CSV table of C-alpha atoms and ligand atoms in Angstrom, one decimal:
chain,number,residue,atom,x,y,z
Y,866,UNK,CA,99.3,122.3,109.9
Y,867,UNK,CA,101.9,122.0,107.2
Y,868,UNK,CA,101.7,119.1,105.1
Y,869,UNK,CA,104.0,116.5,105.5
Y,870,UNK,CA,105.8,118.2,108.8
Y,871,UNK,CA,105.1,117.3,112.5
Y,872,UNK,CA,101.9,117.5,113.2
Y,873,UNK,CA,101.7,118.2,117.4
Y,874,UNK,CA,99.1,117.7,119.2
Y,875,UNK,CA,98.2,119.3,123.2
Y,876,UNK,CA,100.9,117.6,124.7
Y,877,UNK,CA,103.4,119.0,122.0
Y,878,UNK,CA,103.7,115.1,120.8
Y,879,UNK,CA,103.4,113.8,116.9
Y,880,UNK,CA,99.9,112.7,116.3
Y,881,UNK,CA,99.6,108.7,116.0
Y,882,UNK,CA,96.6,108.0,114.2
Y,883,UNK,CA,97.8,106.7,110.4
Y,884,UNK,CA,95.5,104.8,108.2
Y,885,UNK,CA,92.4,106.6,109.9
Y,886,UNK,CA,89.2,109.1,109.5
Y,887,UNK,CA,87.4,111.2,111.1
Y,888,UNK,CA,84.0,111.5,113.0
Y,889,UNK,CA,81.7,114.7,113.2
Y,890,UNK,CA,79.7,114.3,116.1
Y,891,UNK,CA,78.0,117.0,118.4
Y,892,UNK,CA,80.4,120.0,116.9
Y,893,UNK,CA,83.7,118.1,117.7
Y,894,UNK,CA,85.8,116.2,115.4
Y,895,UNK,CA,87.3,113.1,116.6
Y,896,UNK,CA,90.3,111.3,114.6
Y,897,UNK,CA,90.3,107.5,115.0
Y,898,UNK,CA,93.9,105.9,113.4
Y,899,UNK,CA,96.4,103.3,113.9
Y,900,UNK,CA,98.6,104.0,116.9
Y,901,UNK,CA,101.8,103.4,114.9
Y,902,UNK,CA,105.2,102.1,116.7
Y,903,UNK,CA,108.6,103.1,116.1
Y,904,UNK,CA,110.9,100.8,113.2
Y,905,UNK,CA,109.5,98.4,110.6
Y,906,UNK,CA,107.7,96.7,113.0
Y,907,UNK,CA,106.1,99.8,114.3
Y,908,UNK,CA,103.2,98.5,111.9
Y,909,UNK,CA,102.2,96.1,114.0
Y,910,UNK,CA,99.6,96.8,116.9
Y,911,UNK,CA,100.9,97.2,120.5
Y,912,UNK,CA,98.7,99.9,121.9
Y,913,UNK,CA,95.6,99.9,119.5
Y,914,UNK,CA,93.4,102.3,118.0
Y,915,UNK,CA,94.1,106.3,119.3
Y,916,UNK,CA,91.7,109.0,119.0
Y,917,UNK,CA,92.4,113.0,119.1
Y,918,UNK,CA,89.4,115.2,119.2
Y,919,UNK,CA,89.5,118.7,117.7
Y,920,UNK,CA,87.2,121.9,117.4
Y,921,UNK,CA,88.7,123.6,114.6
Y,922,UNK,CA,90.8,120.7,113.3
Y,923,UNK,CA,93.8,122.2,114.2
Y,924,UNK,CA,94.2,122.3,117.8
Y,925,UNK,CA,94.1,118.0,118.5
Y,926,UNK,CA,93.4,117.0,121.9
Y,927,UNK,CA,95.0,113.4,122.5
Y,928,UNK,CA,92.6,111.6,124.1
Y,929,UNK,CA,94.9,108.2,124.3
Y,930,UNK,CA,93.8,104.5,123.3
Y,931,UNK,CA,90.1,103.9,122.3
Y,932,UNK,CA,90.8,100.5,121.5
Y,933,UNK,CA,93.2,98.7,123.5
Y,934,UNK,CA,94.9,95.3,122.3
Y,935,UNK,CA,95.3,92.3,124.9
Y,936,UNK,CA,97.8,89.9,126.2
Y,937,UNK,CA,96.0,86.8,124.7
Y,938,UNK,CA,98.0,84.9,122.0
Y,939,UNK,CA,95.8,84.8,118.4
Y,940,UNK,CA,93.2,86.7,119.7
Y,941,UNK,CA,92.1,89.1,116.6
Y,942,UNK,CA,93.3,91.8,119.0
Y,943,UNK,CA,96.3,90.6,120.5
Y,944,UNK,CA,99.5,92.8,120.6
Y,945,UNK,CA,101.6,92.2,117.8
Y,946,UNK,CA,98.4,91.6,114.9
Y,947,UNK,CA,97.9,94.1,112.5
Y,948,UNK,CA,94.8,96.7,113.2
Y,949,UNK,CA,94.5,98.4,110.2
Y,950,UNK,CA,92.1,101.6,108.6
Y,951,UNK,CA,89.9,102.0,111.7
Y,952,UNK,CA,87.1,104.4,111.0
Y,953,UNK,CA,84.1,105.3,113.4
Y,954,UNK,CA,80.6,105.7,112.9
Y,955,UNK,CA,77.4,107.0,114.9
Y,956,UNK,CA,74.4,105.3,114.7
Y,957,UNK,CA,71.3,107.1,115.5
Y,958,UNK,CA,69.0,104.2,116.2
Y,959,UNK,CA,71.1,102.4,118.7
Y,960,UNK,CA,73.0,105.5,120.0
Y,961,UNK,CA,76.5,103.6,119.7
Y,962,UNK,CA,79.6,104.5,118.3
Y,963,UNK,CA,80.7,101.8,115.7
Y,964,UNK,CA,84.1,100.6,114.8
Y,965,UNK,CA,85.0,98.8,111.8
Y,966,UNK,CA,89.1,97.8,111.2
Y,967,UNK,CA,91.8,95.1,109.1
Y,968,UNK,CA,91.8,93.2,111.3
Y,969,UNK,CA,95.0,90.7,110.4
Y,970,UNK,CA,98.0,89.4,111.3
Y,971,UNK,CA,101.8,89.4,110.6
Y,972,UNK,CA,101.7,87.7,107.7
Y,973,UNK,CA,98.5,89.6,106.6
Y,974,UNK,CA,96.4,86.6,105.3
Y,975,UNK,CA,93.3,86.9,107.5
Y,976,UNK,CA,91.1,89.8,105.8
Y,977,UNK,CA,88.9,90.5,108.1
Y,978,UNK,CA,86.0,93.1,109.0
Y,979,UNK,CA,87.2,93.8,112.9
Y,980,UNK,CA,84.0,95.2,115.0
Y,981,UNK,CA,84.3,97.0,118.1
Y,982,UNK,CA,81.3,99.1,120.0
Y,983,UNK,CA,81.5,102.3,122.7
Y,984,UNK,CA,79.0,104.4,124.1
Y,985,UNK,CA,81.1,107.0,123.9
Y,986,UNK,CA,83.3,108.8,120.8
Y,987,UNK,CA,86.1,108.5,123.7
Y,988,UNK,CA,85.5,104.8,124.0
Y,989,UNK,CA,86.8,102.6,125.3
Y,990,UNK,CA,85.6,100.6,122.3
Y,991,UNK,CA,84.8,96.8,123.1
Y,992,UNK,CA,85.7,94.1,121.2
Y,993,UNK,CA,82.9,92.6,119.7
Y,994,UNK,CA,84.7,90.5,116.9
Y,995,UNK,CA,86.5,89.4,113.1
Y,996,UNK,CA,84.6,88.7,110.5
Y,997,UNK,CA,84.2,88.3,106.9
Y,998,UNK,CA,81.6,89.6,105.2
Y,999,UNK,CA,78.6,88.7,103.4
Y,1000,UNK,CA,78.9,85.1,103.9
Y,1001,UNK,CA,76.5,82.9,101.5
Y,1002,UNK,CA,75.4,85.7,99.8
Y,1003,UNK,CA,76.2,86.6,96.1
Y,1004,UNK,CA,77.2,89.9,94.8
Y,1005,UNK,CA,73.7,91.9,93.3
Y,1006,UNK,CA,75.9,92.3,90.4
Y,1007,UNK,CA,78.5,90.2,88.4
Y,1008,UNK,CA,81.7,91.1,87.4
Y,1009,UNK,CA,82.1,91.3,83.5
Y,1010,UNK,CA,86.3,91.7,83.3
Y,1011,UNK,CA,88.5,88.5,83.0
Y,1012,UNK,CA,90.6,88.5,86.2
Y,1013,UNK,CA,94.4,89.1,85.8
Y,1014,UNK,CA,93.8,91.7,83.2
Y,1015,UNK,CA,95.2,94.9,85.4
Y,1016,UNK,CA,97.4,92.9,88.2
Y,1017,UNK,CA,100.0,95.0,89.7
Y,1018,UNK,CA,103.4,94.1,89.2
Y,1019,UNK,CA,104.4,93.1,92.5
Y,1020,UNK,CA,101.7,90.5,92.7
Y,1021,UNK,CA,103.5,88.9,89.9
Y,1022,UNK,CA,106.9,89.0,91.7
Y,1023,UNK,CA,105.9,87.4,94.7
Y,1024,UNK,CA,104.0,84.4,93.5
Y,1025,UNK,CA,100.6,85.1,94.4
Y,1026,UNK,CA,100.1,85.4,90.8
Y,1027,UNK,CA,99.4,82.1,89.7
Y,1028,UNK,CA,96.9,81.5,92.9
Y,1029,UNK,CA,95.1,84.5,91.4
Y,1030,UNK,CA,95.0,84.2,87.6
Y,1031,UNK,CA,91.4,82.6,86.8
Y,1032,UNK,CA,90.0,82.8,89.8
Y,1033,UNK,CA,86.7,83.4,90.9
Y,1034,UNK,CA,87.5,84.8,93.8
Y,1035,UNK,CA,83.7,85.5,95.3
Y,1036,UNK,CA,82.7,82.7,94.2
Y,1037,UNK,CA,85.5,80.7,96.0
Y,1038,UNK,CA,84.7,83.0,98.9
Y,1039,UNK,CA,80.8,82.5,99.1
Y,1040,UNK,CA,80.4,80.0,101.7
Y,1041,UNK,CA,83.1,81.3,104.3
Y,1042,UNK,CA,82.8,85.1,103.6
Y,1043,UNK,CA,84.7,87.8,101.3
Y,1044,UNK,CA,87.8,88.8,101.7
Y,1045,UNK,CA,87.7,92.5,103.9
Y,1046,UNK,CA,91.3,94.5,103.5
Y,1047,UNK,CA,91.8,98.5,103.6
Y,1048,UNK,CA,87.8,99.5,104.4
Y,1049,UNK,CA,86.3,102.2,105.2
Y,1050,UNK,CA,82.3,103.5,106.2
Y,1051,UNK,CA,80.0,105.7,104.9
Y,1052,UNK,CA,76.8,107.0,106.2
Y,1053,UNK,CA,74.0,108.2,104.0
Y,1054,UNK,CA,71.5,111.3,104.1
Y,1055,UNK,CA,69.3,108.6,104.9
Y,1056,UNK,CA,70.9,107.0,107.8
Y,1057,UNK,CA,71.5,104.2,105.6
Y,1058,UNK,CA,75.1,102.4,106.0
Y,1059,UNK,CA,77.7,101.1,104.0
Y,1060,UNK,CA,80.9,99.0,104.0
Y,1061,UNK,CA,83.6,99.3,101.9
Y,1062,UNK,CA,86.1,97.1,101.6
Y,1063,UNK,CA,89.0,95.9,99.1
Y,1064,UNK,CA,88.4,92.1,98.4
Y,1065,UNK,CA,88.9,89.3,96.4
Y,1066,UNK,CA,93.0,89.8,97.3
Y,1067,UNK,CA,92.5,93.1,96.5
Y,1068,UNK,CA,91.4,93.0,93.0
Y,1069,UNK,CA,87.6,94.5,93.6
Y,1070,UNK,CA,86.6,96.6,95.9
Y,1071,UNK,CA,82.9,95.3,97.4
Y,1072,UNK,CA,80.4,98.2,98.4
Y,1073,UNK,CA,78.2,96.1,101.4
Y,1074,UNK,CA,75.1,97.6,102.9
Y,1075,UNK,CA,74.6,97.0,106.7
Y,1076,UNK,CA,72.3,96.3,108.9
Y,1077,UNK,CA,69.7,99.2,110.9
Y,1078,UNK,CA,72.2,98.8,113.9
Y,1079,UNK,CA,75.8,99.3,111.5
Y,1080,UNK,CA,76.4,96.2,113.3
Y,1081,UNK,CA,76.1,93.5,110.9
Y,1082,UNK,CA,75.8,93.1,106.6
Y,1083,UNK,CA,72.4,92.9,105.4
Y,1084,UNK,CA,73.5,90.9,102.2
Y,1085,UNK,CA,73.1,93.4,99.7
Y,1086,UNK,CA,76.4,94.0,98.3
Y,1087,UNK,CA,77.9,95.3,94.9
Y,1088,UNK,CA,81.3,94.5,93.3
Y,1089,UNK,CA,82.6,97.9,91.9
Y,1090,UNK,CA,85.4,98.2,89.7
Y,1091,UNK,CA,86.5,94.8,89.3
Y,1092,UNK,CA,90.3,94.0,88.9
Y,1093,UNK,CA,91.3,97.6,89.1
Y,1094,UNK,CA,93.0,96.9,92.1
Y,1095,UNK,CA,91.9,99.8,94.3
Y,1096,UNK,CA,92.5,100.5,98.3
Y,1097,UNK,CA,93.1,103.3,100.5
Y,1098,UNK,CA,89.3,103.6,99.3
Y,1099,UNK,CA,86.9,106.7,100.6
Y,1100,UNK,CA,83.7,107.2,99.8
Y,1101,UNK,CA,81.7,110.4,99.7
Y,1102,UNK,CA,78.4,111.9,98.4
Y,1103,UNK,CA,77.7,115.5,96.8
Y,1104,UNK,CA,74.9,116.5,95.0
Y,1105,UNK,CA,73.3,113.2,94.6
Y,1106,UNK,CA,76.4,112.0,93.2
Y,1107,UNK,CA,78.7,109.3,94.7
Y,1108,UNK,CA,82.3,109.7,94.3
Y,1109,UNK,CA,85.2,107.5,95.2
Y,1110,UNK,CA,88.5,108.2,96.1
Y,1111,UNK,CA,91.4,105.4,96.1
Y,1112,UNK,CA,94.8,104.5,95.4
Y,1113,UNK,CA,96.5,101.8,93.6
Y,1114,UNK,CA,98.3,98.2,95.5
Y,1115,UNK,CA,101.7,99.1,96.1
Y,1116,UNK,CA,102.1,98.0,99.7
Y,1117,UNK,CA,102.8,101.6,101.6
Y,1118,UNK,CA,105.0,102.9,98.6
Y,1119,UNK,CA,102.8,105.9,96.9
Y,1120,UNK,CA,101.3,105.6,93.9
Y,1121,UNK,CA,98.7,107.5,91.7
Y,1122,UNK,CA,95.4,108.1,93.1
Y,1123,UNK,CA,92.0,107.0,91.0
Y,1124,UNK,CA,88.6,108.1,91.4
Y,1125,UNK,CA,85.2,107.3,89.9
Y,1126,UNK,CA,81.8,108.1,90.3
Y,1127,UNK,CA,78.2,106.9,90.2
Y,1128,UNK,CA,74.8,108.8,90.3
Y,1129,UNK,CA,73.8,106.1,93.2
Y,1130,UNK,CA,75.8,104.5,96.1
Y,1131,UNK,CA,75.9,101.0,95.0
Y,1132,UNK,CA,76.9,102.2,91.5
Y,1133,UNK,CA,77.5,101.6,88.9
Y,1134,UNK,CA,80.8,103.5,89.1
Y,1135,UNK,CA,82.7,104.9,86.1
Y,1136,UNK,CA,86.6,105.3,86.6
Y,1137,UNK,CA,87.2,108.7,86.3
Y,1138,UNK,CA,91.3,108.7,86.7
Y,1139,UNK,CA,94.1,110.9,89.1
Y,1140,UNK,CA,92.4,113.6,90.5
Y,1141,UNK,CA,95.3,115.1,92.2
Y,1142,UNK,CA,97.3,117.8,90.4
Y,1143,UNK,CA,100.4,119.8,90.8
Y,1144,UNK,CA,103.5,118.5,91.2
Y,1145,UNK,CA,103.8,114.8,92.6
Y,1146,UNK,CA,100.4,114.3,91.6
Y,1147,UNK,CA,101.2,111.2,89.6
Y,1148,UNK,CA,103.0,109.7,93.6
Y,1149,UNK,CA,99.6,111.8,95.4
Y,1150,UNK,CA,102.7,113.6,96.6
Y,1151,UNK,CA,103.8,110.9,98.7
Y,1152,UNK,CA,100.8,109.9,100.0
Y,1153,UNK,CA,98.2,107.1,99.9
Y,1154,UNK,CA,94.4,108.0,100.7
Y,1155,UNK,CA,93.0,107.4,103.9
Y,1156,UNK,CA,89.4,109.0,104.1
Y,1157,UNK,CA,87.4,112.1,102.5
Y,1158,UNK,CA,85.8,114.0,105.5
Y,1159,UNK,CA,83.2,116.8,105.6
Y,1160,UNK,CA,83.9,120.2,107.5
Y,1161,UNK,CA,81.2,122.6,106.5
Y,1162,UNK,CA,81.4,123.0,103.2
Y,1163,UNK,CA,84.6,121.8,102.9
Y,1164,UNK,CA,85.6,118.3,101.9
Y,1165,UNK,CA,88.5,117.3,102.8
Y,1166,UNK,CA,90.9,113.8,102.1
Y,1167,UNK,CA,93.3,112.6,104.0
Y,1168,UNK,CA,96.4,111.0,102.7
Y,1169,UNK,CA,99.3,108.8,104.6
Y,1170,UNK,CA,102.9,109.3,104.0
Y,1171,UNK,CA,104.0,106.3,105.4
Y,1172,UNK,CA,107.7,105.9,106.4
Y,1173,UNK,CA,107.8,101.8,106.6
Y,1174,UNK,CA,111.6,102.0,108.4
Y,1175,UNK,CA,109.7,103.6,110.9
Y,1176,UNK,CA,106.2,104.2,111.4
Y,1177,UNK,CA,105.7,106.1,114.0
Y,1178,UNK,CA,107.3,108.9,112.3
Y,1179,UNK,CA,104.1,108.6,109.0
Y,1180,UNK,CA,103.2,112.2,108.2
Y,1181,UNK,CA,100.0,113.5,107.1
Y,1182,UNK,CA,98.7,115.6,103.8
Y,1183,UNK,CA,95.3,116.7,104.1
Y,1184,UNK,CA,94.0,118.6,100.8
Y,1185,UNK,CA,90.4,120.3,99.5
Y,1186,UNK,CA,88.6,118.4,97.9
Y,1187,UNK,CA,87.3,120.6,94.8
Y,1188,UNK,CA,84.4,119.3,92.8
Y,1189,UNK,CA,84.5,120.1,88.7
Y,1190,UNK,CA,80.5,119.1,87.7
Y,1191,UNK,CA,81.7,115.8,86.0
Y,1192,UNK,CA,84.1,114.8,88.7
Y,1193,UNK,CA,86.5,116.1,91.3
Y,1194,UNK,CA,90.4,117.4,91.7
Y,1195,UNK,CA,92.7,117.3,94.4
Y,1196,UNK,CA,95.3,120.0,94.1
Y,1197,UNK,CA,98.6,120.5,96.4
Y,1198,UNK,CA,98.8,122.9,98.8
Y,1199,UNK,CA,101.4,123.5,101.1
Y,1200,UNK,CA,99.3,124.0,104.6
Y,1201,UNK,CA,96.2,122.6,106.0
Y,1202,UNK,CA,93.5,125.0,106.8
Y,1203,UNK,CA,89.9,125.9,106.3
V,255,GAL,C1,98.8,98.8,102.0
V,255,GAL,C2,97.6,99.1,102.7
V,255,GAL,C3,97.9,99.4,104.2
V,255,GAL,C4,98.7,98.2,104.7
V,255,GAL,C5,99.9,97.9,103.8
V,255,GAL,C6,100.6,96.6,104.3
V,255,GAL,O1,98.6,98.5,100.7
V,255,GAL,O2,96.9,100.2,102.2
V,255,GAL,O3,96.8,99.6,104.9
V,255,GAL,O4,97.9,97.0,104.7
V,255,GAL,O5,99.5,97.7,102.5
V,255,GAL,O6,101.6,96.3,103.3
């Protein structure tokens, strides 16, 4: 698969599945992602979540819509809302497959933890409902950087500035529930669970743990790197450390990549800066992070390259992840293979 062409999949069509990650289960590898439309509204969800499953993640078998979106006006899955970052998990203890997604709308206010259930990888993945997390429970840690110190420049453009300078944002958010944009999941070697999610508009990025089921929050959640404005967030583990991969908030225009690591999952996580090198490393070659996914001994992270004139054509860049003992790099290659 070369990155950044046409990727086909069994039926000789471009794989839709932007914004996603991927699920190891039983030898197969199944890709969950946004089932993006054609033009700028092509972000919007009119067919749902679609899944490809793969052997040898190269050959990709499209096994259609896992999660479909409905005729009913407002409804967090109706067509025409936004169903953002879906990324699947197994859970051992309940034997279900878990679905956690943006859930939003068009004008992208509601930040939202969407939750969807199947009893099989191939769904069809039930709605179960949009929710933000952690409500009535403080962070276990509290943030020590004044707020407005590293806003991106387009925040300041638009307005939302002012509403944000000063604010406590998880404080304001503590009765009805944080604020839950790009997310992703994360399974310990202990079965244990974890959400994370860019909140307080962005500005933080909250590392929740959940429940025995991956249904649910238990209340235990950190704040990690507040105000550096991180999304596109993955997280992944390697010898006993934790390491995060993210980019910056420029809507889907590329930016530089950031990492950071911590010797435990809730943290506390030191910025570690752009691991992606070669050229276009300081635009992660057009891309924005997705996920980081494990393949043997391989890790590998996906990146989007969004075209927001029209969606449906987003490419894909899917690059090694190679770990340095203090940290990780992310170097350009041309093709995707193991
Ligand atoms: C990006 C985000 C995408 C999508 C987009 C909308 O920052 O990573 O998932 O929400 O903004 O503008």
């Amino acid at each position: 698969m070369l990155n950044g062409a046409l990727w086909l999949d069994d039926r000789g069509r471009h794989i839709n599945a932007h914004g996603g990650g991927i699920l190891e289960h039983r030898g197969v590898f199944y890709w969950y992602g946004e089932h993006k439309g054609p033009g700028v509204n092509g972000k919007l969800a009119y067919d749902g979540v679609r899944m490809y499953a793969s052997q040898d993640l190269q050959k990709w078998q499209d096994c259609g819509i896992v999660l479909q979106v409905n005729n009913t006006p407002g409804h967090p899955v109706c067509a025409g809302c936004r169903i953002e970052r879906p990324k699947v998990i197994y859970c051992e203890k309940s034997g279900k497959f878990v679905m956690y997604f943006h859930s939003s709308n068009l004008e992208h206010r509601i930040a939202k933890r969407g939750l969807a259930i199947a009893d099989d990888p191939a769904g069809p993945f039930t709605f179960i409902s949009a929710e933000r997390p952690n409500a009535g429970f403080l962070p276990l840690n509290a943030g020590t950087v004044e707020p407005g110190s590293y806003l991106p420049e387009h925040l300041m453009r638009n307005g939302e500035y002012e509403e944000l300078k000063n604010s406590n944002f998880y404080l304001r958010d503590f009765a009805g529930g944080q604020m839950a944009r790009d997310m992703n999941l994360f399974v310990d070697s202990d079965g244990k669970a974890f959400h994370i999610y860019a909140s307080e508009h962005n500005s933080t990025l909250h590392i929740a743990e959940l429940t025995d089921d991956y249904l649910y929050w238990s209340g235990r959640y950190v704040r990690v790197l507040p105000d550096r404005w991180n999304e596109g967030e993955a997280l992944f583990t390697y010898r006993n450390k934790y390491y995060l991969l993210a980019s910056g908030c420029t809507g889907w225009r590329p930016n530089a990549a950031r990492s950071a690591v911590a010797d435990s999952v809730m943290g506390e996580y030191t910025m570690l800066g752009n691991p992606c090198r070669g050229a276009g490393a300081e635009i992660t070659f057009g891309g924005q992070s997705s996920a980081v996914f494990r393949a043997g001994d391989t890790y590998v992270a996906m990146f989007d390259l969004w075209n927001d004139q029209n969606f449906i054509d987003s490419r894909y860049c899917w690059l090694p992840v190679k770990f340095t003992g203090d940290g990780f790099e992310i170097h350009y290659q041309e093709k995707f293979e193991l």
